[in-house]
Amino acid sequence: MLFNGKALTVQMLDNGIVELKFDLQGESINKFNRQTVSEFSQALDVIEAAEGVKGVLLTSGKNVFIVGADITEFGSAFSAGAEGVADLMNQNNENINRLEDLPVPSAVAINGYALGGGFEVCLGCDFRVMGEAAKVGLPEVKLGLIPGWGGTVRLPRLLGVDAAVEWIAAGKEQKPAAALEVHAVDAVVPTNELKSAALKLLERAIDGTLDYKAGRVVKNSPIPLNDTEALMAFYTTKAFVGQQAGKNYPSPVAAVESIEQGYKLTRDEALKIEQEKFIFCAQTGTAKSLVGLFLNDQAVSKAAKRWERKANKPVERAAVLGAGIMGGGIAYQSAYRGTPIKMKDIDQKGIDLGLNEANKLLTKLVERKRLTPEKMGEVLNRIEPTLSYDGFDNVDVVVEAVVENPKVKHSVLKEVETKVSEDTVIASNTSTISINYLAEPLSRPENFLGMHFFNPVHKMPLVEVIRADKTSDEAIARVVAYANKMGKKAIVVRDCPGFLVNRVLFPYFAGFSLLVRDGADFQSIDKVMERWGWPMGPAYLMDVVGIDTGVHAESVMAEGFPNRMGKTFTAASDVMYQAGRYGQKNEKGFYNYEQDKKGKPRKVATRESYDLLKPHVAECREFEREEIVERMMVPMATELARCLEEGIVGSPAEADMALIYGIGFPPFRGGIFAWLDTIGLDEFVEIADKYAELGELYKPTERMREMAASGETYYGNK
């Protein structure tokens, strides 16, 4: 053994080949933290000094190669400004250059994931051999960054500008076939042949059969484009990438600019350009927010895994009550992820609707070649449609997804409890009805809780797991484990009207209603909030949710929180509801809906909505963009703060992620608590106080005022 560190080892193999193995102790994956980077430098010192070295093979001692940089180190480095960012990046840039410049050939055996910095070190090697189950890519734009260890320099020199831009700007993981097609790797082999195949390539380079030096010339030289070719390539590329990314996500365009400004330069000169662009991106609010989201996402996943470890048995069989669209979606998700599920309804029409929903979703996957017809058949076979309770005594979790009516749910829940074993956990998929109330007729309330899926089930990642007063930890653990198995992001919250997401969403809708009441144009509000970052404005969102559903939920909120959410006027949603305009579901709401060429609903402005609203609103006037944003966001932020203070949600991270997973809060803002930290609570309190006359929803909590006065933040020094 030439070198034996805690992250890397170096040992001599046969024929003068040394193996540099990444194997970070105490971790399930390899990553470029400061320790790994430091040991990489030491390992290269050893290799450069060793006698008789003819080639270098890079391998991993884990089932992945290297997943990238250690994101947890970004916060302190980025907060130290440009020098801190450069300090974080410089040593590993030097390492990869040293690897590339060794006087002997190098090859890497890529197993599992090689992403970000993990793939950049692969690009520094002369030859890349990829396992058939591996994935590679440069996903830095998903963190608001660009590749910082040579990705924008080496990849376009190897692949060409167009392919490199596509890889970097999209940030997608690439499968072996795609990587081989564009020559990002030199070979793809079965995983069990990976090391031997890489060794054979090295041996051919050592004996002169393969010219490894020619590849180095390409990676060290300018990209061979004349000025006209470059102008056409970069002009159109930047325009397209900028349009796709949007103004709130600057890193994809910065990546293209890095390639553009460095294409005439040598490797080392181009790397300086890349570092300048990386430092620029690292100092943006978008990068700070997206890095924070990455860490929050990890925290939420770890919390869910901790719950899962507490489960007293695995979920091997499930059932859903109420087929239909929601029940069919739940059945599809369970079956697709491998858990057999019974789908019960009271009549065949419901069963057919649920099966059609599952079949439709699976057919789309087959059409997109993400699933074979055979696999589709296997998934459908895991869904057992039934009109009876036969076999329900053998299921681990039952999800009740019948109509959102308390009396109906009480009846169904009471009935199903008699059909299942004493150990079965029953969960209600309700968006508004109190879990404590639903538990009242049950003889085993400790086995009952809420499991709130968001529609459409197959697309929306969030599941709110709602604890009632008598819910046991064992029941929570089993349902969280089931959500994890379904590929969902489970966040445990306490029972209250609307739970977490809807309790916070409806104050946002209340802000919208007050603006319309005071003369704002609902289309203008939509445009402002979409520019602020929401995927759709509030009027459009109400139409998509269903105005009838929204009006019902508003009444639940008003009953639960009359001082804040009770109304003394006829809201815009009430006007639409009374006119029978329920949104997309009946093709008329705030907007009318027509089918586009793909058969999807397209919103169209209509005079009818304005005519209906006119008797209930002030004379139309223009509002400043800033005022619209403030009046929309203050109620949402103050209500979320109350939820945290009341223990409805356990942490700012969980609260922020719930709104991003559940309703599409703008990711580049990091979540509401991250946004509050960015603008400062002192500034927020000042903004809120401007609108105190609008009611209790606009009044910050006393704790928010205390934090504002003392300079506290929700995330501390994170």
XYZ file of C-alpha atoms in Angstrom:
718
model
C 0.000 0.000 0.000
C 1.597 3.259 -1.134
C -0.948 5.493 0.605
C -3.668 4.627 3.120
C -5.907 7.520 4.050
C -9.428 7.852 5.422
C -10.839 8.784 2.006
C -8.369 7.332 -0.527
C -5.854 4.562 -0.905
C -3.102 4.000 -3.444
C -1.654 0.565 -4.124
C 0.536 -0.909 -6.811
C -1.066 -3.508 -9.083
C 0.601 -5.603 -11.758
C 2.428 -4.201 -14.794
C 3.299 -0.896 -13.118
C -0.334 0.224 -12.748
C -1.338 1.935 -9.501
C -4.920 1.904 -8.274
C -6.191 5.140 -6.710
C -9.330 4.090 -4.841
C -11.890 6.529 -3.385
C -13.499 5.055 -0.257
C -14.561 7.689 2.277
C -14.740 6.058 5.689
C -17.893 6.499 7.752
C -20.001 7.413 4.693
C -22.194 5.348 2.380
C -21.043 7.398 -0.615
C -17.891 9.146 -1.814
C -17.888 12.935 -1.975
C -15.318 15.668 -2.369
C -15.205 17.113 1.121
C -12.105 18.936 2.316
C -10.626 15.727 3.686
C -11.045 13.889 0.379
C -9.581 16.828 -1.549
C -6.601 17.013 0.810
C -5.946 13.270 0.577
C -6.313 13.428 -3.215
C -3.383 15.866 -3.211
C -1.347 13.568 -0.961
C -2.158 10.559 -3.143
C -0.977 12.407 -6.232
C 2.247 13.323 -4.391
C 2.817 9.627 -3.754
C 2.045 8.617 -7.344
C 4.318 11.308 -8.790
C 7.167 10.207 -6.520
C 6.749 6.447 -6.911
C 9.135 4.528 -9.158
C 7.993 2.284 -11.948
C 4.502 3.746 -12.351
C 3.237 3.149 -15.881
C -0.473 3.938 -15.506
C -3.112 5.037 -12.991
C -6.514 3.435 -12.466
C -9.203 5.338 -10.521
C -11.817 3.198 -8.760
C -14.375 3.393 -5.971
C -14.686 1.160 -2.937
C -18.416 1.882 -2.747
C -21.388 1.168 -5.005
C -21.101 4.689 -6.402
C -18.065 6.467 -7.776
C -18.249 10.050 -6.423
C -21.555 11.923 -6.068
C -19.929 15.350 -6.172
C -18.833 18.034 -3.752
C -19.844 18.070 -0.093
C -22.709 20.577 -0.221
C -22.620 21.042 3.553
C -19.304 22.877 3.130
C -20.762 25.442 0.731
C -22.469 27.668 3.290
C -19.382 28.769 5.206
C -17.284 29.013 2.044
C -19.845 31.060 0.132
C -20.493 33.408 3.048
C -16.756 34.208 3.086
C -17.147 35.923 -0.289
C -15.145 35.446 -3.458
C -11.990 34.428 -1.582
C -13.872 31.767 0.365
C -15.355 30.328 -2.812
C -11.987 30.312 -4.576
C -10.364 28.654 -1.558
C -12.969 25.875 -1.681
C -12.375 25.260 -5.390
C -8.651 25.827 -6.002
C -7.049 22.723 -4.501
C -9.231 20.253 -6.357
C -8.837 22.141 -9.626
C -5.107 21.724 -9.138
C -5.608 18.031 -8.295
C -7.519 17.310 -11.501
C -4.947 19.218 -13.563
C -2.161 17.186 -11.936
C -4.010 13.966 -12.684
C -4.487 15.008 -16.294
C -0.830 16.019 -16.640
C 0.724 12.858 -15.202
C 3.467 11.457 -17.470
C 1.541 8.176 -17.655
C -1.977 7.347 -18.910
C -4.979 7.251 -16.567
C -8.343 5.501 -16.715
C -11.387 5.546 -14.466
C -13.844 2.746 -13.757
C -17.183 4.534 -13.261
C -19.608 2.576 -11.135
C -22.890 3.944 -9.794
C -23.094 7.727 -9.814
C -20.344 10.065 -11.007
C -21.926 13.498 -10.709
C -20.657 17.057 -10.521
C -17.103 17.004 -9.215
C -17.232 13.220 -9.391
C -17.672 13.388 -13.161
C -15.222 16.274 -13.501
C -12.437 14.107 -12.088
C -13.430 11.463 -14.666
C -13.038 14.094 -17.393
C -9.497 14.666 -16.137
C -8.648 11.029 -16.928
C -7.487 9.866 -20.331
C -10.046 7.050 -20.560
C -13.495 6.601 -19.032
C -15.106 3.169 -18.731
C -18.683 3.170 -17.493
C -20.659 0.376 -15.886
C -23.966 -0.444 -17.536
C -25.884 0.624 -14.404
C -23.927 3.839 -13.832
C -25.002 7.437 -14.398
C -22.897 10.513 -15.036
C -23.638 14.212 -15.296
C -23.022 17.788 -14.219
C -26.096 18.836 -12.190
C -24.620 22.014 -10.672
C -27.262 24.289 -12.254
C -29.816 22.633 -9.962
C -27.979 24.353 -7.106
C -27.788 27.673 -8.938
C -24.128 27.028 -9.783
C -21.990 25.928 -12.718
C -19.353 23.175 -12.801
C -16.328 24.528 -10.939
C -13.658 21.859 -11.421
C -13.241 22.055 -15.167
C -16.620 20.852 -16.403
C -17.251 23.845 -18.682
C -13.684 23.570 -20.019
C -13.157 19.843 -20.636
C -16.659 18.727 -21.605
C -17.082 21.032 -24.662
C -13.597 20.083 -25.836
C -14.528 16.397 -25.651
C -18.170 16.493 -26.800
C -18.426 19.690 -28.828
C -20.167 22.863 -27.718
C -23.772 21.872 -28.495
C -23.746 18.561 -26.606
C -21.797 20.044 -23.692
C -24.247 22.937 -23.323
C -27.149 20.509 -23.377
C -25.585 18.410 -20.625
C -24.538 21.326 -18.433
C -27.527 23.665 -18.860
C -30.073 20.897 -18.283
C -28.138 19.349 -15.384
C -29.605 15.912 -16.068
C -28.115 12.573 -15.132
C -27.017 10.712 -18.236
C -27.326 6.978 -18.802
C -24.533 4.887 -20.337
C -25.955 4.785 -23.872
C -26.292 8.576 -24.025
C -22.797 9.082 -22.613
C -21.265 6.651 -25.089
C -23.109 8.178 -28.045
C -21.505 11.613 -27.547
C -18.114 10.152 -26.537
C -18.320 11.361 -22.938
C -17.099 7.856 -22.086
C -14.981 5.436 -24.097
C -16.716 2.185 -23.245
C -19.727 0.735 -21.438
C -19.413 -2.716 -19.913
C -21.241 -4.946 -17.416
C -20.511 -3.782 -13.892
C -18.690 -6.979 -12.950
C -16.280 -6.431 -15.863
C -15.665 -2.752 -15.136
C -12.255 -2.915 -13.496
C -10.834 -5.463 -15.919
C -12.055 -3.452 -18.927
C -10.468 -0.258 -17.594
C -7.201 -2.122 -16.954
C -7.182 -3.442 -20.515
C -7.567 0.087 -21.892
C -4.692 1.240 -19.702
C -2.498 -1.630 -20.829
C -3.176 -0.737 -24.478
C -2.214 2.874 -23.759
C 0.937 1.742 -21.948
C 2.060 -0.471 -24.837
C 1.351 2.288 -27.357
C -1.668 0.707 -29.034
C -3.807 3.640 -27.864
C -2.546 7.220 -28.159
C -3.572 8.816 -24.859
C -1.583 11.985 -25.531
C -3.780 12.978 -28.477
C -6.762 13.318 -26.152
C -4.769 15.554 -23.840
C -3.927 17.887 -26.682
C -7.655 18.275 -27.390
C -8.475 18.999 -23.726
C -5.638 21.504 -23.356
C -6.241 23.405 -26.610
C -8.794 25.996 -27.750
C -12.024 24.671 -29.266
C -11.642 24.638 -33.083
C -14.443 27.054 -34.027
C -13.998 30.022 -36.327
C -15.562 33.343 -35.344
C -18.649 32.882 -37.507
C -19.321 29.391 -36.175
C -18.826 30.565 -32.621
C -21.095 33.596 -33.056
C -23.911 31.475 -34.424
C -23.457 28.723 -31.840
C -23.278 30.908 -28.745
C -25.803 33.561 -29.774
C -28.604 31.097 -30.408
C -27.583 28.850 -27.508
C -27.581 31.646 -24.932
C -30.957 32.888 -26.120
C -32.495 29.420 -25.912
C -30.920 28.548 -22.555
C -31.897 31.915 -21.095
C -35.490 31.513 -22.218
C -35.687 27.975 -20.797
C -34.078 28.887 -17.467
C -35.833 32.210 -16.878
C -34.441 35.337 -15.278
C -34.499 33.894 -11.763
C -32.022 31.128 -12.629
C -28.843 32.775 -13.980
C -26.458 29.797 -13.764
C -27.332 28.005 -17.051
C -26.529 31.168 -19.024
C -23.387 31.694 -16.918
C -22.275 28.175 -17.881
C -22.725 28.979 -21.584
C -20.818 32.246 -21.082
C -17.993 30.335 -19.421
C -17.701 28.100 -22.489
C -18.035 31.067 -24.855
C -15.414 33.224 -23.146
C -13.002 30.329 -22.797
C -13.302 28.540 -26.130
C -10.344 30.384 -27.712
C -8.148 29.823 -24.666
C -5.953 27.037 -23.380
C -7.177 24.821 -20.535
C -5.541 26.794 -17.727
C -6.707 30.142 -19.104
C -10.248 28.841 -19.602
C -10.311 27.472 -16.048
C -9.800 31.025 -14.765
C -12.909 32.123 -16.674
C -14.859 29.201 -15.219
C -13.839 30.153 -11.695
C -14.963 33.761 -12.223
C -18.368 32.536 -13.396
C -18.613 30.035 -10.539
C -17.844 32.743 -7.966
C -20.471 35.006 -9.555
C -23.108 32.261 -9.323
C -22.112 31.304 -5.780
C -22.812 34.863 -4.631
C -26.370 34.968 -6.022
C -29.468 34.624 -3.894
C -30.581 31.797 -6.171
C -27.542 29.668 -5.301
C -27.953 30.386 -1.597
C -31.611 29.357 -1.771
C -31.087 26.236 -3.878
C -28.171 25.033 -1.770
C -30.364 25.602 1.287
C -33.164 23.604 -0.345
C -30.776 20.754 -1.071
C -29.776 20.630 2.592
C -33.399 20.964 3.723
C -34.396 18.157 1.385
C -31.726 15.968 2.930
C -32.956 16.893 6.413
C -36.546 15.971 5.501
C -35.422 12.662 3.993
C -33.338 11.833 7.044
C -36.272 12.617 9.339
C -38.490 10.307 7.282
C -35.838 7.575 7.419
C -35.669 7.921 11.201
C -39.427 7.396 11.388
C -39.182 4.433 9.046
C -36.628 2.745 11.314
C -39.184 2.933 14.142
C -41.810 0.984 12.187
C -42.722 -2.298 13.896
C -43.335 -4.067 10.571
C -42.831 -3.381 6.863
C -45.735 -2.413 4.624
C -46.130 -5.404 2.329
C -49.828 -5.063 1.440
C -52.013 -1.965 1.279
C -55.578 -0.991 0.433
C -57.323 2.161 -0.724
C -61.003 2.891 -0.116
C -62.680 4.892 -2.854
C -61.381 4.348 -6.356
C -61.991 7.324 -8.647
C -59.191 9.634 -9.781
C -57.564 10.060 -6.356
C -57.933 6.412 -5.343
C -56.683 5.284 -8.736
C -53.701 7.616 -8.407
C -52.848 6.229 -4.974
C -53.249 2.648 -6.219
C -51.032 3.386 -9.227
C -48.288 4.951 -7.095
C -48.312 2.078 -4.607
C -48.285 -0.620 -7.289
C -45.716 1.158 -9.463
C -43.369 1.323 -6.478
C -43.848 -2.350 -5.719
C -46.486 -2.567 -2.964
C -49.579 -4.626 -3.912
C -52.809 -2.754 -3.154
C -56.493 -3.523 -2.997
C -58.687 -0.821 -4.520
C -62.218 -0.926 -3.122
C -65.275 1.033 -4.146
C -69.014 0.625 -3.619
C -69.806 0.266 -7.322
C -68.175 -0.883 -10.529
C -68.173 2.645 -12.018
C -65.780 3.791 -9.338
C -63.571 0.753 -9.863
C -63.477 1.368 -13.606
C -62.563 5.014 -13.055
C -59.699 4.076 -10.746
C -58.387 1.374 -13.074
C -58.623 3.722 -16.043
C -56.572 6.307 -14.150
C -53.843 3.772 -13.356
C -53.929 2.403 -16.897
C -53.681 5.902 -18.396
C -50.615 6.774 -16.299
C -48.885 3.509 -17.127
C -49.682 3.786 -20.833
C -47.966 7.188 -20.923
C -44.846 5.633 -19.408
C -44.886 2.903 -22.055
C -45.350 5.478 -24.839
C -42.353 7.410 -23.508
C -40.381 4.153 -23.346
C -39.861 4.507 -19.613
C -41.699 1.222 -19.057
C -42.084 -1.966 -21.078
C -45.543 -3.419 -21.754
C -44.515 -6.435 -19.680
C -43.643 -4.238 -16.689
C -46.910 -2.366 -17.156
C -48.731 -5.664 -16.852
C -46.838 -6.472 -13.663
C -47.818 -3.128 -12.120
C -51.490 -3.537 -13.039
C -51.451 -7.035 -11.538
C -50.462 -5.493 -8.210
C -53.768 -3.560 -8.170
C -56.642 -5.759 -7.011
C -60.020 -4.124 -7.683
C -62.766 -5.225 -5.300
C -66.303 -4.394 -4.224
C -65.924 -6.230 -0.912
C -63.678 -6.283 2.150
C -62.372 -9.770 1.410
C -58.724 -9.991 2.419
C -58.682 -6.677 4.280
C -57.692 -8.533 7.445
C -54.330 -9.117 5.780
C -53.299 -5.554 4.863
C -50.823 -3.372 6.746
C -52.153 0.080 5.790
C -55.574 1.209 4.551
C -55.854 4.636 2.926
C -59.395 6.031 3.014
C -59.940 8.292 -0.008
C -63.714 8.631 -0.222
C -65.626 11.859 -0.811
C -64.636 14.861 1.349
C -67.715 14.626 3.570
C -67.337 14.135 7.338
C -70.436 11.939 7.734
C -69.463 9.674 4.849
C -65.900 9.381 6.134
C -67.115 8.587 9.660
C -69.298 5.812 8.318
C -66.600 4.316 6.091
C -63.867 4.521 8.724
C -66.023 2.922 11.389
C -66.930 0.130 8.981
C -63.407 -0.601 7.748
C -62.071 -0.772 11.294
C -64.205 -3.882 11.812
C -62.812 -5.513 8.647
C -59.089 -5.192 9.334
C -56.770 -6.713 11.906
C -56.123 -4.967 15.220
C -52.645 -4.137 13.944
C -53.712 -2.447 10.683
C -53.109 1.288 10.427
C -55.912 3.326 8.867
C -55.100 6.667 7.241
C -57.529 9.248 5.885
C -56.614 11.135 2.735
C -58.389 14.363 3.610
C -57.356 17.893 2.787
C -59.397 19.750 5.403
C -61.324 17.568 7.851
C -59.902 17.325 11.373
C -58.169 14.000 12.029
C -59.200 14.219 15.701
C -62.810 14.589 14.589
C -62.563 11.687 12.147
C -61.083 9.522 14.911
C -64.092 10.006 17.218
C -66.096 6.862 16.234
C -63.046 4.580 16.139
C -62.267 2.037 18.832
C -58.540 2.065 18.023
C -57.703 5.769 17.482
C -54.043 5.031 18.159
C -53.965 3.261 14.769
C -55.519 6.186 12.909
C -53.974 9.280 11.329
C -54.085 11.477 8.236
C -52.220 10.785 5.002
C -52.838 13.768 2.760
C -51.767 13.231 -0.855
C -51.657 16.155 -3.255
C -53.266 16.004 -6.678
C -52.139 14.647 -9.092
C -50.707 11.924 -6.868
C -48.130 10.674 -9.374
C -46.607 14.135 -9.838
C -46.809 15.850 -6.452
C -44.013 14.699 -4.129
C -45.493 15.775 -0.783
C -47.480 13.621 1.620
C -48.603 15.273 4.851
C -48.696 12.642 7.607
C -51.068 14.109 10.182
C -50.859 13.138 13.817
C -54.044 13.290 15.885
C -54.008 13.521 19.686
C -54.234 9.745 20.152
C -52.155 8.610 17.159
C -49.306 6.307 18.203
C -45.697 6.661 17.114
C -45.957 3.165 15.622
C -48.790 4.274 13.314
C -46.854 7.369 12.240
C -43.764 5.271 11.586
C -45.606 2.751 9.429
C -47.332 5.370 7.285
C -44.109 7.348 6.826
C -42.426 4.091 5.795
C -45.216 3.490 3.284
C -44.874 7.027 1.913
C -41.109 6.494 1.568
C -41.735 3.235 -0.267
C -44.102 5.095 -2.627
C -41.317 7.541 -3.448
C -42.983 10.431 -1.636
C -41.622 13.144 0.645
C -43.331 12.558 3.986
C -43.574 15.425 6.472
C -45.211 14.778 9.831
C -47.511 17.565 11.035
C -50.053 17.969 13.818
C -53.795 18.167 13.347
C -55.438 21.546 12.865
C -57.850 23.003 10.274
C -56.121 22.686 6.907
C -53.130 20.938 8.525
C -50.009 22.739 7.293
C -50.110 23.413 3.552
C -53.776 24.354 3.165
C -53.758 26.333 6.398
C -50.990 28.471 4.886
C -52.320 28.498 1.315
C -55.714 29.952 2.159
C -54.367 33.141 3.780
C -52.574 33.628 0.444
C -55.936 33.247 -1.308
C -57.414 35.650 1.264
C -54.820 38.240 0.252
C -55.923 37.722 -3.344
C -59.617 38.191 -2.428
C -58.851 41.427 -0.589
C -56.890 42.786 -3.546
C -59.724 41.995 -5.976
C -62.222 43.499 -3.546
C -60.157 46.693 -3.492
C -60.098 47.025 -7.279
C -57.131 44.946 -8.477
C -57.425 43.082 -11.779
C -57.117 39.339 -11.126
C -55.136 38.883 -14.349
C -52.645 41.521 -13.218
C -52.283 39.772 -9.858
C -51.621 36.479 -11.646
C -48.948 38.057 -13.843
C -47.198 39.749 -10.909
C -47.105 36.601 -8.786
C -45.919 34.498 -11.715
C -43.112 36.981 -12.328
C -42.334 36.742 -8.608
C -41.767 33.043 -9.188
C -45.009 31.138 -8.598
C -45.770 28.516 -11.288
C -49.244 30.031 -11.636
C -51.013 33.050 -10.208
C -53.723 32.762 -7.522
C -56.759 33.054 -9.823
C -55.356 30.428 -12.172
C -54.406 28.228 -9.210
C -57.963 28.431 -7.831
C -59.278 27.337 -11.214
C -56.898 24.375 -11.256
C -57.674 23.332 -7.670
C -61.408 23.754 -8.286
C -63.311 26.768 -7.018
C -65.951 24.570 -5.397
C -63.177 22.728 -3.537
C -61.612 26.031 -2.577
C -64.826 27.540 -1.275
C -65.426 24.452 0.868
C -61.879 24.626 2.256
C -62.249 28.359 2.918
C -65.313 27.644 5.028
C -63.355 25.102 7.084
C -60.579 27.640 7.620
C -63.060 30.359 8.560
C -64.693 28.086 11.097
C -61.358 27.073 12.589
C -59.765 30.534 12.631
C -62.661 33.022 12.550
C -60.607 36.034 13.689
C -58.138 35.693 10.837
C -59.934 33.792 8.103
C -63.567 34.751 8.552
C -64.889 37.045 5.789
C -67.100 40.119 6.033
C -67.500 40.500 2.264
C -68.340 38.401 -0.784
C -65.025 37.099 -2.052
C -64.192 36.671 -5.728
C -64.174 32.881 -5.294
C -67.687 33.038 -3.801
C -68.883 34.993 -6.833
C -67.475 32.397 -9.233
C -68.872 29.523 -7.176
C -72.373 31.022 -7.025
C -72.259 31.455 -10.803
C -71.410 27.778 -11.272
C -67.917 28.570 -12.480
C -65.803 25.873 -10.809
C -62.601 26.218 -12.805
C -60.945 23.768 -15.176
C -63.258 20.937 -14.140
C -66.224 22.539 -15.928
C -64.162 24.753 -18.271
C -65.087 28.062 -16.659
C -63.780 29.821 -13.596
C -61.885 33.081 -13.398
C -60.820 32.078 -16.896
C -62.532 30.010 -19.565
C -60.766 26.859 -20.735
C -60.282 25.455 -24.209
C -58.303 22.427 -25.318
C -54.972 23.113 -26.976
C -53.513 20.979 -29.779
C -52.319 18.412 -27.231
C -55.739 18.164 -25.625
C -54.682 20.062 -22.507
C -56.778 22.885 -21.021
C -55.653 26.377 -22.043
C -56.899 29.404 -20.128
C -58.600 32.227 -21.972
C -59.571 35.574 -20.435
C -63.300 36.251 -20.451
C -65.458 39.336 -19.965
C -68.015 37.279 -18.057
C -65.824 36.996 -14.957
C -65.352 40.754 -14.776
C -69.073 41.357 -15.209
C -69.853 38.948 -12.371
C -67.282 40.556 -10.075
C -68.230 44.173 -10.795
C -71.050 44.518 -8.198
C -68.781 43.165 -5.450
C -65.514 45.036 -6.002
C -64.220 48.581 -5.966
C -63.581 50.458 -9.190
C -60.695 48.899 -11.061
C -57.334 50.567 -10.430
C -53.681 49.724 -10.907
C -51.620 48.538 -7.965
C -47.855 48.734 -7.777
C -46.177 45.376 -8.288
C -44.532 45.653 -4.866
C -47.856 46.199 -3.107
C -49.431 43.193 -4.808
C -46.555 40.947 -3.722
C -46.638 42.278 -0.171
C -50.390 41.916 0.217
C -50.246 38.372 -1.155
C -47.243 37.137 0.813
C -47.641 38.717 4.254
C -50.679 36.583 5.240
C -48.962 33.399 4.095
C -45.762 34.182 5.997
C -47.461 35.158 9.241
C -49.625 32.025 9.194
C -46.619 29.787 8.583
C -44.869 31.421 11.518
C -47.889 30.598 13.695
C -47.761 26.974 12.543
C -44.121 26.726 13.595
C -44.765 28.422 16.937
C -47.740 26.146 17.650
C -45.761 22.997 16.827
C -47.932 22.111 13.818
C -44.665 21.624 11.930
C -41.389 20.668 13.548
C -38.825 22.928 11.891
C -38.362 25.789 9.399
C -36.774 23.298 6.979
C -39.820 21.010 7.013
C -42.171 23.984 6.661
C -40.295 25.423 3.701
C -40.012 22.084 1.943
C -43.708 21.331 2.460
C -44.676 24.467 0.543
C -42.172 23.765 -2.224
C -43.203 20.104 -2.575
C -46.917 20.767 -2.088
C -47.818 24.018 -3.840
C -44.752 25.009 -5.851
C -43.437 27.906 -3.753
C -40.642 29.454 -5.881
C -37.560 27.263 -5.239
C -35.106 30.049 -6.047
C -36.450 31.901 -2.981
C -35.666 28.907 -0.763
C -38.998 28.731 1.046
C -40.912 31.260 3.122
C -38.632 31.152 6.163
C -35.567 31.400 3.924
C -37.219 34.357 2.173
C -37.941 36.021 5.524
C -34.304 35.554 6.533
C -33.211 37.099 3.232
C -35.292 40.269 3.530
C -34.873 40.418 7.317
C -37.639 40.096 9.888
C -37.276 43.763 10.834
C -38.037 44.702 7.232
C -40.881 42.185 7.047
C -42.537 43.492 10.229
C -42.335 47.013 8.841
C -43.993 45.852 5.604
C -46.729 43.970 7.453
C -47.528 46.920 9.691
C -48.351 49.003 6.601
C -51.357 46.735 6.048
C -52.531 46.338 9.644
C -55.960 47.757 8.758
C -56.568 44.753 6.500
C -57.029 42.522 9.548
C -55.434 39.883 11.763
C -53.863 37.969 8.876
C -51.523 40.896 8.303
C -50.302 41.113 11.901
C -46.951 39.456 12.678
C -46.844 37.221 15.735
C -45.261 38.485 18.923
C -42.437 36.003 18.419
C -41.768 37.448 14.959
C -41.570 40.910 16.500
C -39.159 39.644 19.170
C -36.971 38.036 16.519
C -37.044 41.206 14.440
C -35.967 43.299 17.417
C -33.104 40.965 18.362
C -31.911 40.295 14.807
C -32.704 36.568 14.955
C -33.271 34.472 11.860
C -35.155 31.221 11.294
C -32.104 29.380 10.036
C -29.561 30.890 12.397
C -26.144 31.197 10.787
C -26.843 28.473 8.214
